Amino acid sequence: MPKINNSGVFQLPNGFWAFRFRITVNGRIIDTRKTKDEFGNLLKTKQSATKARETAIRTAHLNSNKKEKPRMTVKEVYKEYCQSGRTGKAYSTIKKQDSLWKNHLESKFGKRFIDDISVSEITDYLSHLYYDEGRAFKYVESFLKMFYLIFGQAYSRNYLDIEIYNTLCVNKSTKISMPKMKIDEDTDIVVFNQSELDSLDSYFKGTNAETAYMLGRYCGMRINECYGLKWNDIDFENNSIRIERQMQYQEGLIKLVPLKTRNAKRTIFMNEKLKEYLLKAYEQYQQAEKTLTAQRKQNQTMIVNTNGNLTASVILVNTLPNGKIQTVNSMKYHARMIKQTLGISFKFHYLRHTYGTRLAELNTPTHLLCKQMGHGSGRVTEQYYLAISKNGIDILKDKIDSL
């Protein structure tokens, strides 16, 4: 047996340290023995064990003097979060959270007490979603984020004590985490090769989605940003485009809404080919204002702008000359036709993947590509440097041949 010193701190046979104490608070005896601090870290020195013991004793006194709060169910915690914890969240985020809650989590966990849920049952639940139900890895990851959100809300309101919260959400060795990714999970960056791009160029030429395609191909815009673009966002003199809003469907209405993140608001630069195309499109827009005034007035759609006021859709870059608005749904038809006629699996977002990967292949500095793509983290941008395109393979072969 290890020898216990007078301070209640002692060394274990494996070289680490531990502590114990026995105190009486408000007539209740608290007898504790621990080998880790409040954050779940091993105690490597006598000093760290002594400090952890003092903290644990202080916490025990504080917890004993607190007035007991009624136990809260997961449903009550989530309801409280909806009322006071998500002010300022994007509309799409709120809809996603509510969908996960109503369609999955409420029936499974809603009536459970928040302090009665273990790490193992959440881990088992995530594994069931991923392995048994075959849900996509990214989709299951959204459940993990929901659990962190709900437990964080409970901890901030003192419905969970620090030890339970740390076990669930903080300690690396215990906290809830994602199941191990399947070997065949599709999380790759999809990049169109030059042959596919040539085919897509030919397909979109002259269609109602040509402008959106060009913006995705040569600027890497997200589809919502593309369809929320106004003509006054384009600076032809400086070859730049300001990204300041996005188009979304909300409660069945088309709206122009703020961008989801601060980093998404940015100025991007266009090449000469895109500039030439947009200049011609702008000339057509100006000509249509004069010659198709009646048609445009009849066909225009009044949409809610970011300031809450109504604005005419004809100011949007992707509105047709006759005034008919084009929306994010406009690409669905083309995706089906491209699959049928060209055999290419097309998603607008793959244009963004292709754009980012091509710039990475040209050795664009990470911080510049990060700005151009509107990423908040360089780690997200780095995926384009890791993506393997046909061009990248050709470069690699040349390098190998030169060895």
Tab-separated table of C-alpha atoms in Angstrom, residues 12 65 76 98 121 152 182 210 240 254 259 284 335 338 387 394:
chain	number	residue	atom	x	y	z
A	12	LEU	CA	0.547	5.706	-6.476
A	65	ASN	CA	-24.290	25.266	0.326
A	76	GLU	CA	-37.142	21.299	-20.691
A	98	ASP	CA	-35.568	21.788	-34.679
A	121	GLU	CA	-25.687	5.460	-24.152
A	152	GLY	CA	-23.734	23.122	-22.460
A	182	LYS	CA	-16.176	3.650	-42.170
A	210	GLU	CA	-25.390	29.951	-67.428
A	240	SER	CA	-14.046	42.206	-57.872
A	254	ILE	CA	-37.860	33.616	-51.178
A	259	LEU	CA	-24.597	35.305	-44.643
A	284	GLN	CA	-28.218	42.928	-71.740
A	335	ALA	CA	-28.423	18.368	-62.445
A	338	ILE	CA	-26.495	16.531	-66.953
A	387	ALA	CA	-7.646	16.784	-52.733
A	394	ASP	CA	-0.182	14.226	-63.501
